[in-house]
mmCIF file of C-alpha atoms in Angstrom:
data_model
loop_
_atom_site.group_PDB
_atom_site.id
_atom_site.type_symbol
_atom_site.label_atom_id
_atom_site.label_comp_id
_atom_site.label_asym_id
_atom_site.label_seq_id
_atom_site.Cartn_x
_atom_site.Cartn_y
_atom_site.Cartn_z
ATOM 1 C CA THR U 12 -9.253 -2.771 13.563
ATOM 2 C CA ASN U 13 -11.945 -0.462 14.964
ATOM 3 C CA ASP U 14 -13.622 0.360 11.689
ATOM 4 C CA SER U 15 -14.383 -1.975 8.794
ATOM 5 C CA LEU U 16 -12.181 -1.303 5.790
ATOM 6 C CA SER U 17 -14.264 -3.529 3.505
ATOM 7 C CA HIS U 18 -15.811 -0.550 1.692
ATOM 8 C CA VAL U 19 -12.392 0.897 0.818
ATOM 9 C CA PRO U 20 -10.833 -0.025 -2.562
ATOM 10 C CA LEU U 21 -7.658 -1.223 -0.875
ATOM 11 C CA ASN U 22 -5.587 -4.252 -1.589
ATOM 12 C CA ASN U 23 -5.197 -6.403 1.475
ATOM 13 C CA LEU U 24 -2.878 -4.604 3.885
ATOM 14 C CA ASP U 25 -0.979 -7.900 4.293
ATOM 15 C CA VAL U 26 1.043 -6.981 1.199
ATOM 16 C CA TYR U 27 2.863 -4.355 3.284
ATOM 17 C CA ILE U 28 4.075 -6.860 5.883
ATOM 18 C CA ARG U 29 7.801 -7.255 5.238
ATOM 19 C CA GLN U 30 8.371 -10.386 7.312
ATOM 20 C CA HIS U 31 6.421 -13.627 7.110
ATOM 21 C CA PRO U 32 6.791 -16.787 9.189
ATOM 22 C CA ASN U 33 8.563 -19.838 7.844
ATOM 23 C CA ARG U 34 6.490 -21.939 5.460
ATOM 24 C CA LYS U 35 4.752 -25.014 6.807
ATOM 25 C CA THR U 36 3.930 -28.236 5.012
ATOM 26 C CA VAL U 37 0.265 -29.224 5.402
ATOM 27 C CA SER U 38 -0.145 -26.040 7.512
ATOM 28 C CA VAL U 39 1.532 -27.668 10.526
ATOM 29 C CA ILE U 40 5.060 -28.928 9.903
ATOM 30 C CA PRO U 41 7.894 -26.454 9.188
ATOM 31 C CA PHE U 42 9.579 -29.013 6.903
ATOM 32 C CA ASN U 43 11.836 -26.520 5.092
ATOM 33 C CA LEU U 44 13.027 -25.065 8.408
ATOM 34 C CA TRP U 45 13.816 -28.578 9.710
ATOM 35 C CA ILE U 46 15.866 -29.366 6.606
ATOM 36 C CA TYR U 47 17.821 -26.157 7.100
ATOM 37 C CA ALA U 48 18.436 -26.887 10.803
ATOM 38 C CA ILE U 49 19.541 -30.476 10.152
ATOM 39 C CA THR U 50 21.928 -29.516 7.349
ATOM 40 C CA HIS U 51 23.422 -26.448 9.063
ATOM 41 C CA PRO U 52 25.229 -27.707 12.165
ATOM 42 C CA PRO U 53 26.441 -25.088 14.646
ATOM 43 C CA LYS U 54 30.052 -26.081 13.954
ATOM 44 C CA THR U 55 31.622 -25.768 10.511
ATOM 45 C CA HIS U 56 33.255 -29.133 10.779
ATOM 46 C CA GLY U 57 31.932 -32.626 11.142
ATOM 47 C CA ILE U 58 30.623 -35.197 8.731
ATOM 48 C CA LYS U 59 27.480 -33.260 7.663
ATOM 49 C CA TYR U 60 29.556 -30.228 6.784
ATOM 50 C CA TRP U 61 32.207 -32.174 4.854
ATOM 51 C CA LEU U 62 29.619 -34.242 2.971
ATOM 52 C CA GLY U 63 28.164 -30.975 1.672
ATOM 53 C CA LEU U 64 24.721 -31.481 3.208
ATOM 54 C CA TYR U 65 24.617 -27.788 4.121
ATOM 55 C CA LYS U 66 24.439 -27.024 0.381
ATOM 56 C CA LEU U 67 21.361 -29.239 0.105
ATOM 57 C CA GLY U 68 19.908 -27.333 3.038
ATOM 58 C CA ASP U 69 20.458 -24.040 1.188
ATOM 59 C CA ILE U 70 18.541 -25.388 -1.819
ATOM 60 C CA ILE U 71 15.630 -27.145 -0.098
ATOM 61 C CA GLY U 72 15.716 -25.604 3.352
ATOM 62 C CA GLU U 73 14.601 -22.249 4.644
ATOM 63 C CA ALA U 74 16.583 -20.230 7.180
ATOM 64 C CA PRO U 75 14.657 -19.263 10.310
ATOM 65 C CA VAL U 76 12.835 -15.950 10.087
ATOM 66 C CA LEU U 77 13.932 -13.698 12.927
ATOM 67 C CA ILE U 78 11.580 -11.008 14.173
ATOM 68 C CA ASP U 79 13.051 -7.650 13.249
ATOM 69 C CA GLU U 80 11.428 -4.698 14.999
ATOM 70 C CA THR U 81 12.732 -2.294 12.344
ATOM 71 C CA GLN U 82 10.903 -4.277 9.648
ATOM 72 C CA ALA U 83 7.725 -4.364 11.764
ATOM 73 C CA LYS U 84 7.899 -0.582 12.188
ATOM 74 C CA LYS U 85 8.385 -0.049 8.430
ATOM 75 C CA SER U 86 5.435 -2.348 7.685
ATOM 76 C CA ALA U 87 3.214 -0.332 10.056
ATOM 77 C CA GLU U 88 4.375 2.941 8.438
ATOM 78 C CA GLU U 89 3.576 1.637 4.939
ATOM 79 C CA MET U 90 0.113 0.510 6.059
ATOM 80 C CA GLN U 91 -0.553 3.913 7.592
ATOM 81 C CA LYS U 92 0.631 5.703 4.432
ATOM 82 C CA THR U 93 -1.680 3.526 2.316
ATOM 83 C CA LEU U 94 -4.618 4.273 4.606
ATOM 84 C CA PHE U 95 -3.827 8.004 4.417
ATOM 85 C CA ASN U 96 -3.704 7.858 0.605
ATOM 86 C CA ASN U 97 -7.168 6.284 0.683
ATOM 87 C CA GLY U 98 -8.794 8.974 2.801
ATOM 88 C CA TYR U 99 -8.072 7.702 6.312
ATOM 89 C CA PHE U 100 -6.158 10.835 7.338
ATOM 90 C CA ASN U 101 -6.422 10.183 11.073
ATOM 91 C CA SER U 102 -5.665 6.466 11.005
ATOM 92 C CA VAL U 103 -3.144 4.988 13.416
ATOM 93 C CA VAL U 104 -1.229 1.748 12.816
ATOM 94 C CA ASN U 105 0.809 0.214 15.620
ATOM 95 C CA TYR U 106 2.429 -3.153 16.107
ATOM 96 C CA GLN U 107 2.946 -5.448 19.052
ATOM 97 C CA ILE U 108 5.579 -8.175 19.379
ATOM 98 C CA ASP U 109 4.623 -11.128 21.579
ATOM 99 C CA THR U 110 6.738 -14.079 22.695
ATOM 100 C CA LEU U 111 4.787 -17.316 22.228
ATOM 101 C CA ALA U 112 7.447 -19.779 23.398
ATOM 102 C CA PRO U 113 11.230 -19.954 23.555
ATOM 103 C CA LYS U 114 12.496 -18.981 20.105
ATOM 104 C CA ARG U 115 8.946 -18.277 18.890
ATOM 105 C CA GLY U 116 7.087 -15.027 18.596
ATOM 106 C CA LYS U 117 4.503 -13.147 16.595
ATOM 107 C CA VAL U 118 3.881 -9.604 15.401
ATOM 108 C CA THR U 119 0.350 -8.227 15.565
ATOM 109 C CA TYR U 120 -0.590 -5.052 13.666
ATOM 110 C CA LEU U 121 -3.226 -2.888 15.331
ATOM 111 C CA ILE U 122 -5.166 -0.658 12.923
ATOM 112 C CA ASP U 123 -7.408 2.157 14.101
ATOM 113 C CA SER U 124 -8.713 3.462 10.791
ATOM 114 C CA LYS U 125 -11.062 6.176 12.132
ATOM 115 C CA LYS U 126 -13.601 7.589 9.671
ATOM 116 C CA PRO U 127 -12.578 8.138 6.037
ATOM 117 C CA TYR U 128 -12.670 11.532 4.372
ATOM 118 C CA ILE U 129 -15.347 11.656 1.675
ATOM 119 C CA ILE U 130 -15.399 13.798 -1.482
ATOM 120 C CA ASP U 131 -18.030 16.486 -1.022
ATOM 121 C CA THR U 132 -17.523 18.868 -3.950
ATOM 122 C CA LEU U 133 -15.355 19.321 -7.031
ATOM 123 C CA TYR U 134 -14.574 22.769 -8.415
ATOM 124 C CA TYR U 135 -12.869 23.605 -11.714
ATOM 125 C CA ASN U 136 -10.495 26.561 -11.959
ATOM 126 C CA ILE U 137 -9.512 26.725 -15.649
ATOM 127 C CA GLU U 138 -8.409 30.024 -17.189
ATOM 128 C CA ASN U 139 -8.384 28.913 -20.843
ATOM 129 C CA ASP U 140 -11.974 29.130 -22.194
ATOM 130 C CA SER U 141 -11.669 26.351 -24.794
ATOM 131 C CA ILE U 142 -10.008 23.928 -22.348
ATOM 132 C CA ARG U 143 -12.634 24.759 -19.709
ATOM 133 C CA ALA U 144 -15.438 24.105 -22.200
ATOM 134 C CA LEU U 145 -13.899 20.778 -23.247
ATOM 135 C CA ILE U 146 -13.445 19.548 -19.668
ATOM 136 C CA LEU U 147 -16.885 20.699 -18.514
ATOM 137 C CA GLU U 148 -18.453 19.087 -21.576
ATOM 138 C CA THR U 149 -17.048 15.698 -20.502
ATOM 139 C CA ARG U 150 -17.434 16.222 -16.756
ATOM 140 C CA GLN U 151 -19.915 13.330 -16.454
ATOM 141 C CA LYS U 152 -16.947 11.031 -17.226
ATOM 142 C CA THR U 153 -14.938 12.337 -14.293
ATOM 143 C CA LEU U 154 -13.643 9.698 -11.912
ATOM 144 C CA ILE U 155 -13.885 12.077 -8.938
ATOM 145 C CA LYS U 156 -17.453 11.821 -7.687
ATOM 146 C CA LYS U 157 -19.288 13.061 -4.630
ATOM 147 C CA GLY U 158 -19.558 10.421 -1.906
ATOM 148 C CA LEU U 159 -16.384 8.504 -2.802
ATOM 149 C CA ASN U 160 -13.476 8.220 -0.411
ATOM 150 C CA TYR U 161 -10.550 10.545 -0.934
ATOM 151 C CA ASN U 162 -8.176 8.417 -3.006
ATOM 152 C CA ILE U 163 -4.826 9.576 -4.339
ATOM 153 C CA ASP U 164 -4.768 6.874 -7.057
ATOM 154 C CA LEU U 165 -8.175 8.021 -8.284
ATOM 155 C CA PHE U 166 -6.874 11.584 -8.586
ATOM 156 C CA GLU U 167 -3.896 10.385 -10.623
ATOM 157 C CA GLN U 168 -6.238 8.477 -12.964
ATOM 158 C CA GLU U 169 -8.372 11.612 -13.379
ATOM 159 C CA ARG U 170 -5.302 13.676 -14.258
ATOM 160 C CA LYS U 171 -4.382 11.087 -16.922
ATOM 161 C CA ARG U 172 -7.974 11.072 -18.251
ATOM 162 C CA ILE U 173 -7.878 14.861 -18.704
ATOM 163 C CA GLU U 174 -4.421 14.698 -20.302
ATOM 164 C CA PHE U 175 -5.605 12.140 -22.896
ATOM 165 C CA LEU U 176 -8.811 14.101 -23.494
ATOM 166 C CA LEU U 177 -6.871 17.278 -24.267
ATOM 167 C CA LYS U 178 -4.268 15.495 -26.403
ATOM 168 C CA ASP U 179 -7.070 13.832 -28.406
ATOM 169 C CA ASN U 180 -8.472 17.310 -29.034
ATOM 170 C CA GLY U 181 -5.314 18.919 -30.385
ATOM 171 C CA TYR U 182 -3.417 19.906 -27.230
ATOM 172 C CA TYR U 183 -0.539 17.579 -28.100
ATOM 173 C CA TYR U 184 1.966 19.005 -25.634
ATOM 174 C CA PHE U 185 -0.380 19.084 -22.671
ATOM 175 C CA SER U 186 0.850 17.127 -19.636
ATOM 176 C CA LYS U 187 -1.000 15.883 -16.573
ATOM 177 C CA ASP U 188 1.741 17.593 -14.564
ATOM 178 C CA LEU U 189 0.020 20.889 -15.404
ATOM 179 C CA ILE U 190 -3.083 19.745 -13.481
ATOM 180 C CA VAL U 191 -3.030 20.535 -9.783
ATOM 181 C CA LEU U 192 -5.610 19.279 -7.315
ATOM 182 C CA ASP U 193 -6.060 21.416 -4.214
ATOM 183 C CA VAL U 194 -7.735 19.544 -1.379
ATOM 184 C CA ASP U 195 -9.534 21.320 1.439
ATOM 185 C CA SER U 196 -10.631 19.022 4.270
ATOM 186 C CA ASN U 197 -13.083 19.727 7.052
ATOM 187 C CA LYS U 198 -14.930 17.284 9.347
ATOM 188 C CA ASN U 199 -14.388 14.161 7.225
ATOM 189 C CA ARG U 200 -15.503 16.010 4.072
ATOM 190 C CA VAL U 201 -13.171 16.976 1.244
ATOM 191 C CA SER U 202 -13.619 19.767 -1.311
ATOM 192 C CA ILE U 203 -11.364 19.510 -4.358
ATOM 193 C CA THR U 204 -10.403 22.300 -6.729
ATOM 194 C CA LEU U 205 -8.976 21.169 -10.038
ATOM 195 C CA ASN U 206 -6.590 23.825 -11.402
#
């Protein structure tokens, strides 16, 4: 990665990787894979098959993980979407498949995060005078603050905060779906209008 993502409130991007290597015992031995290989002979006949050892292999063993380029591509797309939703609009996530040895390989994800978009200003566009007064009165509690990264989850939390605020003040049928956030971006700065 070109840019440190440590200052971004992101879960580890590893959670978006769809394929993981076979487990290893004591970080070295692929014991579960061995059990599977021993109990699953290439032929469906023979003593191991008829003794039912293949069933034991299904319980204890672990089938070999095959590198699937489609899964690698989907993982990269999900990482890029997550970065976008956290203000990295220009980020690029690619993957590279390398062969390490016969029947062994690895997938490397290459993340170029670029610079994040930062919240610069927040405007309120509220036609109803009493609702405007109520929201502006509690604006110090807003979750959208200048200097924070653009963050779609943060915006959703702010919409819920306003919904609960209005419901607590007598607007029982108000829904967060009536709140629209318009985002205007320019040179890594974001201006937000709350409608």
